Amino acid sequence: MTIIIVVSISIGVFLIVAVFAGFLLMRKKKKPYQVIEPAHGIDVSESLQYDFREIKAATDDFSDANKLGQGGFGFVYKGKLPNGQEIAVKRLSVGSGQGDVEFKNEVLLVAKLQHRNLVRLLGFSLERAERLLVYEFVQNASLDKFLFNPIKCKDLDWERRSKIIGGISRGLLYLHEESRLKIIHRDLKASNILLDGEMNSKIADFGMARLCPTDETQGSTNRIVGTYGYMSPEYAMHGQFSVKSDVFSFGVLILEIVTGQKNNSFRNGENTEDLLSVAWKYWHQRTIEDMIDPVLRASLGSLRDILRCIHIGLLCVQDNPANRPTMASIVLMLSSFTISLPVPSEPTFFHK
Ligand SMILES: *[C@@H]1O[C@H](CO)[C@@H](O)[C@H](O)[C@H]1NC(C)=O
Ligand SMILES: *[C@@H]1O[C@H](CO)[C@@H](O)[C@H](O)[C@H]1NC(C)=O
């Protein structure tokens, strides 16, 4: 009797286990054939959207202590997300020329522009009239903070400066020609060049014409957004912009990086003069070496490289946009020393 009970219980248990195991095996087997549902209904823009309250908390309610600076379109704040990630938040101040949907679409497009020499746009946040752009945080602030600071400029030896110039040129080339959107920066200047922990240069503030559109027709604008001193003559005077107006600003940047002096003033003993006029004068007198930042005296082993950079800078600031090289040929000129450079023609002087 007991034997029968024990045997039938064992058989019962065995059957239950067998059926269960079979069931598990079948489920496992079925898995590879499962159809993966396409992610219908998930709005891609949602994945780039940050909660406004989260950003507000991350920047300590946009506190002055977290203010990193002011750009053409509003203040920029440093923030730290709950997961520890550091961010830079641009709080747009200008009246929006577009609705929420258009804004989201433009953020999606601009966020796709990814290059190691561009500051990465991570996303956005919306709350009533508030519009925020969330960017990656870049460690070493902007180029002007080094270049025009009598102590910190010493951190920029020629090797670093030439790496910075190369980085900007590749970032601009990407914006102009390699990305799907053809982006003209329009406000390229030292304070829009950020430096990461390894002192690589990253261009900030690109795509703003899409994110903050103002009244304008294709290729010309009534509201000039650039910074005087970096603006090409055709843009400053007629509001005409093109990739060649960016090339002009890039040329001014090169001259600033090599001389350590600001676009609008070149200290020459007692006098201050316009940087471009001085560069042109010295170029003609064949005394261009005198313009090189004294901090770079130790790098004079690279004098040939430095002079070549000045030469390229002068090609970029030529009066006629058609004579200015494209970013593609500039990148080539900067990387290959066997390419011979044309003779620059006279730049336009603002303060003559
Ligand atoms: C740049 O940032 C890194 C990381 O924060 C720091 O270690 C480095 O000293 C900085 N470089 C300069 C030249 O300030
Ligand atoms: C020159 O550059 C500085 C910042 O780098 C900017 O503030 C200034 O407006 C620019 N232009 C002139 C003409 O001062």
Tab-separated table of C-alpha atoms and ligand atoms in Angstrom:
chain	number	residue	atom	x	y	z
A	1	MET	CA	0.000	0.000	0.000
A	2	THR	CA	2.636	2.527	1.095
A	3	ILE	CA	4.774	1.499	-1.852
A	4	ILE	CA	1.894	2.244	-4.241
A	5	ILE	CA	1.278	5.650	-2.644
A	6	VAL	CA	4.993	6.557	-2.766
A	7	VAL	CA	5.292	5.437	-6.394
A	8	SER	CA	2.199	7.329	-7.548
A	9	ILE	CA	3.290	10.483	-5.717
A	10	SER	CA	6.736	10.212	-7.349
A	11	ILE	CA	5.146	9.697	-10.773
A	12	GLY	CA	2.859	12.673	-10.109
A	13	VAL	CA	5.716	14.915	-9.079
A	14	PHE	CA	7.773	13.739	-12.055
A	15	LEU	CA	4.909	14.503	-14.443
A	16	ILE	CA	4.371	17.970	-13.008
A	17	VAL	CA	8.097	18.753	-13.226
A	18	ALA	CA	8.262	17.356	-16.773
A	19	VAL	CA	5.289	19.384	-17.957
A	20	PHE	CA	6.670	22.520	-16.324
A	21	ALA	CA	10.122	21.984	-17.803
A	22	GLY	CA	8.633	21.370	-21.228
A	23	PHE	CA	6.633	24.542	-20.931
A	24	LEU	CA	9.762	26.525	-20.007
A	25	LEU	CA	11.733	25.008	-22.904
A	26	MET	CA	8.986	25.856	-25.370
A	27	ARG	CA	8.889	29.422	-24.174
A	28	LYS	CA	12.653	29.680	-24.523
A	29	LYS	CA	12.523	28.220	-28.004
A	30	LYS	CA	9.821	30.574	-29.074
A	31	LYS	CA	11.782	33.695	-28.103
A	32	PRO	CA	14.013	34.038	-31.160
A	33	TYR	CA	10.974	34.015	-33.395
A	34	GLN	CA	9.215	36.741	-31.530
A	35	VAL	CA	8.516	39.717	-33.731
A	36	ILE	CA	10.030	42.850	-32.267
A	37	GLU	CA	7.409	45.510	-32.309
A	38	PRO	CA	8.566	48.728	-33.902
A	39	ALA	CA	8.612	51.568	-31.405
A	40	HIS	CA	5.392	53.032	-32.685
A	41	GLY	CA	3.991	55.992	-30.885
A	42	ILE	CA	7.223	56.908	-29.112
A	43	ASP	CA	7.928	60.537	-29.928
A	44	VAL	CA	11.660	60.872	-30.502
A	45	SER	CA	11.583	64.430	-29.238
A	46	GLU	CA	10.383	63.125	-25.869
A	47	SER	CA	13.721	61.403	-25.374
A	48	LEU	CA	15.489	64.756	-25.725
A	49	GLN	CA	13.082	66.589	-23.472
A	50	TYR	CA	14.135	67.359	-19.936
A	51	ASP	CA	11.737	68.092	-17.147
A	52	PHE	CA	11.792	71.814	-16.457
A	53	ARG	CA	11.749	71.352	-12.691
A	54	GLU	CA	14.702	68.996	-12.916
A	55	ILE	CA	16.771	71.571	-14.816
A	56	LYS	CA	15.654	74.317	-12.491
A	57	ALA	CA	16.884	72.268	-9.546
A	58	ALA	CA	20.086	71.297	-11.381
A	59	THR	CA	21.031	74.965	-11.836
A	60	ASP	CA	19.943	75.922	-8.324
A	61	ASP	CA	17.071	77.947	-9.757
A	62	PHE	CA	19.307	79.623	-12.334
A	63	SER	CA	21.410	81.134	-9.593
A	64	ASP	CA	24.027	83.804	-10.228
A	65	ALA	CA	26.645	81.507	-8.772
A	66	ASN	CA	25.952	79.044	-11.582
A	67	LYS	CA	26.037	81.634	-14.326
A	68	LEU	CA	28.681	80.735	-16.890
A	69	GLY	CA	28.175	83.691	-19.176
A	70	GLN	CA	25.902	85.456	-21.567
A	71	GLY	CA	25.530	84.532	-25.194
A	72	GLY	CA	23.633	86.290	-27.933
A	73	PHE	CA	20.406	84.514	-26.982
A	74	GLY	CA	20.412	84.468	-23.214
A	75	PHE	CA	22.360	83.475	-20.126
A	76	VAL	CA	24.142	80.165	-19.771
A	77	TYR	CA	24.150	78.296	-16.467
A	78	LYS	CA	26.096	75.378	-15.138
A	79	GLY	CA	24.003	72.527	-13.802
A	80	LYS	CA	24.348	69.085	-12.301
A	81	LEU	CA	21.721	66.407	-12.909
A	82	PRO	CA	20.727	63.975	-10.130
A	83	ASN	CA	22.813	61.263	-11.864
A	84	GLY	CA	25.898	63.477	-11.469
A	85	GLN	CA	26.137	64.529	-15.105
A	86	GLU	CA	27.291	68.130	-15.570
A	87	ILE	CA	25.438	70.247	-18.105
A	88	ALA	CA	25.364	73.787	-19.465
A	89	VAL	CA	21.909	75.285	-19.811
A	90	LYS	CA	21.084	78.141	-22.129
A	91	ARG	CA	17.982	79.999	-21.023
A	92	LEU	CA	16.643	81.623	-24.170
A	93	SER	CA	15.682	85.220	-23.638
A	94	VAL	CA	14.641	86.222	-27.109
A	95	GLY	CA	11.021	86.062	-28.140
A	96	SER	CA	10.411	82.842	-30.015
A	97	GLY	CA	9.631	83.166	-33.677
A	98	GLN	CA	8.191	79.662	-33.808
A	99	GLY	CA	5.767	77.336	-32.036
A	100	ASP	CA	6.635	74.483	-29.674
A	101	VAL	CA	6.410	71.809	-32.344
A	102	GLU	CA	8.761	73.639	-34.690
A	103	PHE	CA	11.137	74.315	-31.821
A	104	LYS	CA	11.229	70.602	-30.915
A	105	ASN	CA	11.825	69.651	-34.527
A	106	GLU	CA	14.713	72.075	-34.834
A	107	VAL	CA	16.256	70.795	-31.594
A	108	LEU	CA	16.071	67.262	-33.022
A	109	LEU	CA	17.889	68.362	-36.157
A	110	VAL	CA	20.560	70.400	-34.391
A	111	ALA	CA	21.115	67.626	-31.802
A	112	LYS	CA	22.026	65.337	-34.704
A	113	LEU	CA	25.004	67.546	-35.507
A	114	GLN	CA	27.678	65.647	-33.690
A	115	HIS	CA	31.378	66.167	-34.082
A	116	ARG	CA	34.252	66.141	-31.620
A	117	ASN	CA	34.840	69.836	-32.290
A	118	LEU	CA	31.249	70.899	-31.622
A	119	VAL	CA	29.665	71.360	-28.213
A	120	ARG	CA	26.980	68.698	-28.090
A	121	LEU	CA	23.329	69.688	-27.755
A	122	LEU	CA	21.747	67.122	-25.436
A	123	GLY	CA	18.171	68.331	-25.427
A	124	PHE	CA	15.725	70.980	-24.413
A	125	SER	CA	13.111	71.878	-21.880
A	126	LEU	CA	9.871	73.791	-22.254
A	127	GLU	CA	7.577	75.360	-19.753
A	128	ARG	CA	5.104	77.998	-20.848
A	129	ALA	CA	7.209	80.830	-22.323
A	130	GLU	CA	10.451	79.346	-20.994
A	131	ARG	CA	12.733	77.597	-23.443
A	132	LEU	CA	15.943	75.946	-22.363
A	133	LEU	CA	18.680	74.312	-24.383
A	134	VAL	CA	20.713	71.682	-22.567
A	135	TYR	CA	24.331	71.179	-23.650
A	136	GLU	CA	27.222	69.018	-22.561
A	137	PHE	CA	29.407	70.836	-20.038
A	138	VAL	CA	32.878	71.660	-21.338
A	139	GLN	CA	35.594	71.728	-18.644
A	140	ASN	CA	37.975	74.578	-19.412
A	141	ALA	CA	35.646	77.471	-20.310
A	142	SER	CA	36.167	79.564	-23.417
A	143	LEU	CA	39.226	80.459	-25.453
A	144	ASP	CA	39.022	84.207	-24.670
A	145	LYS	CA	39.431	83.446	-20.955
A	146	PHE	CA	42.886	82.036	-21.739
A	147	LEU	CA	43.988	84.056	-24.722
A	148	PHE	CA	43.313	87.532	-23.322
A	149	ASN	CA	44.362	86.809	-19.749
A	150	PRO	CA	47.974	87.867	-19.051
A	151	ILE	CA	48.597	84.851	-16.805
A	152	LYS	CA	46.507	82.114	-18.348
A	153	CYS	CA	47.714	82.862	-21.880
A	154	LYS	CA	50.968	81.214	-20.816
A	155	ASP	CA	49.067	77.904	-20.683
A	156	LEU	CA	48.694	78.181	-24.435
A	157	ASP	CA	51.972	77.246	-26.076
A	158	TRP	CA	52.114	76.938	-29.840
A	159	GLU	CA	51.341	73.216	-29.819
A	160	ARG	CA	48.085	73.911	-27.999
A	161	ARG	CA	47.183	76.913	-30.106
A	162	SER	CA	47.752	75.041	-33.325
A	163	LYS	CA	45.626	72.151	-32.039
A	164	ILE	CA	42.876	74.641	-31.171
A	165	ILE	CA	42.997	76.219	-34.651
A	166	GLY	CA	42.890	72.773	-36.286
A	167	GLY	CA	39.902	71.753	-34.166
A	168	ILE	CA	37.928	74.877	-35.025
A	169	SER	CA	38.645	74.396	-38.726
A	170	ARG	CA	37.382	70.798	-38.679
A	171	GLY	CA	34.285	71.717	-36.666
A	172	LEU	CA	33.463	74.489	-39.140
A	173	LEU	CA	34.079	72.240	-42.127
A	174	TYR	CA	31.600	69.781	-40.650
A	175	LEU	CA	29.000	72.517	-40.158
A	176	HIS	CA	29.495	73.928	-43.646
A	177	GLU	CA	29.839	70.850	-45.761
A	178	GLU	CA	29.778	67.502	-44.032
A	179	SER	CA	26.601	67.668	-41.981
A	180	ARG	CA	23.233	67.169	-43.587
A	181	LEU	CA	22.109	70.645	-42.585
A	182	LYS	CA	24.344	73.261	-44.062
A	183	ILE	CA	24.953	75.477	-41.069
A	184	ILE	CA	26.463	78.938	-41.155
A	185	HIS	CA	27.541	79.852	-37.656
A	186	ARG	CA	27.310	83.656	-38.026
A	187	ASP	CA	28.815	84.475	-34.641
A	188	LEU	CA	32.153	82.753	-34.500
A	189	LYS	CA	34.440	84.398	-31.928
A	190	ALA	CA	36.843	83.507	-29.147
A	191	SER	CA	34.120	83.392	-26.489
A	192	ASN	CA	32.211	80.831	-28.596
A	193	ILE	CA	35.157	78.446	-28.671
A	194	LEU	CA	35.145	76.170	-25.628
A	195	LEU	CA	38.065	74.045	-24.446
A	196	ASP	CA	37.671	70.567	-23.001
A	197	GLY	CA	39.830	68.862	-20.362
A	198	GLU	CA	42.510	68.093	-22.979
A	199	MET	CA	42.290	71.599	-24.433
A	200	ASN	CA	40.551	70.418	-27.586
A	201	SER	CA	38.461	73.171	-29.122
A	202	LYS	CA	34.689	72.856	-29.421
A	203	ILE	CA	32.492	75.339	-31.243
A	204	ALA	CA	29.499	76.559	-29.235
A	205	ASP	CA	26.305	78.386	-30.234
A	206	PHE	CA	25.877	76.913	-33.714
A	207	GLY	CA	22.450	76.394	-35.244
A	208	MET	CA	20.977	79.344	-33.376
A	209	ALA	CA	19.319	80.671	-36.513
A	210	ARG	CA	17.227	77.487	-36.494
A	211	LEU	CA	16.554	77.377	-32.776
A	212	CYS	CA	15.789	81.084	-32.473
A	213	PRO	CA	14.663	82.222	-35.880
A	214	THR	CA	14.292	85.920	-36.470
A	215	ASP	CA	12.680	87.642	-39.408
A	216	GLU	CA	14.854	86.986	-42.376
A	217	THR	CA	14.859	85.905	-45.930
A	218	GLN	CA	17.248	83.371	-47.382
A	219	GLY	CA	20.819	84.625	-47.265
A	220	SER	CA	20.229	87.999	-45.718
A	221	THR	CA	18.922	89.305	-42.467
A	222	ASN	CA	17.678	92.561	-41.028
A	223	ARG	CA	18.795	91.784	-37.550
A	224	ILE	CA	22.545	91.363	-37.475
A	225	VAL	CA	23.386	88.848	-34.772
A	226	GLY	CA	27.162	88.660	-35.138
A	227	THR	CA	29.806	90.410	-33.112
A	228	TYR	CA	31.331	93.543	-34.531
A	229	GLY	CA	34.988	93.038	-35.254
A	230	TYR	CA	34.479	89.465	-36.379
A	231	MET	CA	31.867	90.244	-38.967
A	232	SER	CA	32.742	90.205	-42.616
A	233	PRO	CA	32.174	93.547	-44.349
A	234	GLU	CA	29.329	92.205	-46.532
A	235	TYR	CA	27.502	90.941	-43.457
A	236	ALA	CA	28.129	93.993	-41.284
A	237	MET	CA	27.118	96.422	-43.999
A	238	HIS	CA	24.482	94.585	-46.001
A	239	GLY	CA	23.391	91.743	-43.725
A	240	GLN	CA	24.535	89.208	-46.290
A	241	PHE	CA	25.864	86.005	-44.860
A	242	SER	CA	27.327	82.902	-46.393
A	243	VAL	CA	29.885	80.286	-45.475
A	244	LYS	CA	32.435	82.915	-46.506
A	245	SER	CA	31.348	85.277	-43.724
A	246	ASP	CA	32.178	82.452	-41.280
A	247	VAL	CA	35.540	82.057	-43.028
A	248	PHE	CA	36.183	85.763	-42.401
A	249	SER	CA	35.454	85.362	-38.673
A	250	PHE	CA	37.693	82.293	-38.618
A	251	GLY	CA	40.505	84.411	-40.096
A	252	VAL	CA	40.088	87.012	-37.355
A	253	LEU	CA	40.206	84.184	-34.811
A	254	ILE	CA	43.461	82.825	-36.246
A	255	LEU	CA	45.053	86.280	-36.024
A	256	GLU	CA	43.872	86.634	-32.420
A	257	ILE	CA	45.203	83.205	-31.471
A	258	VAL	CA	48.619	83.875	-32.991
A	259	THR	CA	49.007	87.433	-31.662
A	260	GLY	CA	47.178	87.030	-28.353
A	261	GLN	CA	45.444	90.336	-29.109
A	262	LYS	CA	41.803	91.184	-29.533
A	263	ASN	CA	40.142	91.790	-32.862
A	264	ASN	CA	39.413	95.435	-32.207
A	265	SER	CA	42.697	96.553	-30.772
A	266	PHE	CA	46.315	95.797	-31.249
A	267	ARG	CA	48.520	97.353	-28.617
A	268	ASN	CA	51.488	98.855	-30.358
A	269	GLY	CA	53.405	100.748	-27.730
A	270	GLU	CA	51.177	103.679	-26.822
A	271	ASN	CA	48.705	103.255	-29.662
A	272	THR	CA	45.958	100.777	-30.186
A	273	GLU	CA	45.175	99.860	-33.750
A	274	ASP	CA	42.836	97.574	-35.587
A	275	LEU	CA	44.202	94.018	-35.660
A	276	LEU	CA	43.564	93.482	-39.358
A	277	SER	CA	45.155	96.782	-40.382
A	278	VAL	CA	48.244	96.015	-38.342
A	279	ALA	CA	48.484	92.487	-39.715
A	280	TRP	CA	48.233	93.786	-43.266
A	281	LYS	CA	50.801	96.537	-42.663
A	282	TYR	CA	53.310	94.181	-41.052
A	283	TRP	CA	52.754	91.601	-43.775
A	284	HIS	CA	53.715	94.178	-46.388
A	285	GLN	CA	56.708	95.424	-44.430
A	286	ARG	CA	57.761	91.780	-43.997
A	287	THR	CA	57.871	92.304	-40.245
A	288	ILE	CA	54.956	90.013	-39.459
A	289	GLU	CA	57.081	88.154	-36.866
A	290	ASP	CA	56.752	91.225	-34.650
A	291	MET	CA	53.044	90.516	-34.250
A	292	ILE	CA	53.463	87.059	-32.781
A	293	ASP	CA	52.407	86.790	-29.151
A	294	PRO	CA	55.576	87.244	-27.016
A	295	VAL	CA	54.372	84.249	-24.991
A	296	LEU	CA	55.157	82.154	-28.074
A	297	ARG	CA	58.804	83.241	-28.197
A	298	ALA	CA	59.728	79.887	-26.693
A	299	SER	CA	58.010	78.175	-29.602
A	300	LEU	CA	59.959	79.991	-32.265
A	301	GLY	CA	61.240	76.637	-33.444
A	302	SER	CA	57.801	76.472	-35.064
A	303	LEU	CA	58.150	79.900	-36.670
A	304	ARG	CA	57.412	78.486	-40.114
A	305	ASP	CA	54.127	76.961	-38.889
A	306	ILE	CA	53.140	80.159	-37.113
A	307	LEU	CA	53.810	82.310	-40.183
A	308	ARG	CA	51.855	79.895	-42.343
A	309	CYS	CA	48.900	80.238	-39.973
A	310	ILE	CA	49.033	84.039	-40.214
A	311	HIS	CA	49.157	83.724	-44.002
A	312	ILE	CA	46.035	81.509	-43.959
A	313	GLY	CA	44.363	83.977	-41.597
A	314	LEU	CA	45.022	86.801	-44.062
A	315	LEU	CA	43.546	84.754	-46.907
A	316	CYS	CA	40.375	84.349	-44.836
A	317	VAL	CA	39.845	88.070	-44.187
A	318	GLN	CA	40.179	89.216	-47.786
A	319	ASP	CA	37.634	91.794	-48.837
A	320	ASN	CA	36.096	89.814	-51.668
A	321	PRO	CA	34.259	86.735	-50.329
A	322	ALA	CA	35.014	84.853	-53.534
A	323	ASN	CA	38.745	85.141	-52.839
A	324	ARG	CA	38.454	83.651	-49.366
A	325	PRO	CA	39.207	79.920	-49.293
A	326	THR	CA	36.530	77.384	-48.325
A	327	MET	CA	36.842	75.504	-45.031
A	328	ALA	CA	37.720	72.359	-46.992
A	329	SER	CA	40.785	74.003	-48.525
A	330	ILE	CA	41.670	75.653	-45.202
A	331	VAL	CA	41.690	72.265	-43.452
A	332	LEU	CA	43.938	71.005	-46.232
A	333	MET	CA	46.260	74.030	-46.032
A	334	LEU	CA	46.554	73.602	-42.275
A	335	SER	CA	47.373	69.921	-42.446
A	336	SER	CA	49.635	69.769	-45.467
A	337	PHE	CA	52.626	72.018	-45.651
A	338	THR	CA	53.412	71.088	-49.226
A	339	ILE	CA	50.383	72.995	-50.505
A	340	SER	CA	51.508	76.438	-51.571
A	341	LEU	CA	49.360	79.380	-50.519
A	342	PRO	CA	48.153	82.152	-52.799
A	343	VAL	CA	49.148	85.754	-52.078
A	344	PRO	CA	46.468	87.473	-49.978
A	345	SER	CA	44.768	90.629	-51.216
A	346	GLU	CA	43.925	93.547	-48.947
A	347	PRO	CA	41.389	93.031	-46.157
A	348	THR	CA	38.684	95.567	-45.355
A	349	PHE	CA	39.481	97.831	-42.463
A	350	PHE	CA	36.706	98.921	-40.201
A	351	HIS	CA	38.489	101.681	-38.376
A	352	LYS	CA	40.426	103.390	-41.118
B	1	LIG	C1	41.663	71.840	-18.203
B	1	LIG	O1	40.759	71.068	-17.457
B	1	LIG	C2	41.315	69.939	-16.841
B	1	LIG	C3	40.190	69.185	-16.203
B	1	LIG	O2	39.328	70.011	-15.501
B	1	LIG	C4	42.387	70.380	-15.864
B	1	LIG	O3	42.960	69.243	-15.253
B	1	LIG	C5	43.429	71.154	-16.616
B	1	LIG	O4	44.382	71.640	-15.732
B	1	LIG	C6	42.828	72.295	-17.369
B	1	LIG	N1	43.857	72.870	-18.220
B	1	LIG	C7	44.208	74.132	-18.130
B	1	LIG	C8	45.298	74.573	-19.032
B	1	LIG	O5	43.697	74.908	-17.340
B	2	LIG	C1	36.119	91.548	-30.266
B	2	LIG	O1	36.038	90.415	-29.444
B	2	LIG	C2	35.442	90.577	-28.192
B	2	LIG	C3	35.400	89.249	-27.487
B	2	LIG	O2	36.356	88.379	-27.864
B	2	LIG	C4	34.064	91.154	-28.326
B	2	LIG	O3	33.510	91.389	-27.070
B	2	LIG	C5	34.109	92.406	-29.142
B	2	LIG	O4	32.820	92.927	-29.272
B	2	LIG	C6	34.740	92.101	-30.471
B	2	LIG	N1	34.721	93.187	-31.401
B	2	LIG	C7	35.037	94.456	-31.183
B	2	LIG	C8	35.033	95.363	-32.331
B	2	LIG	O5	35.323	94.857	-30.105
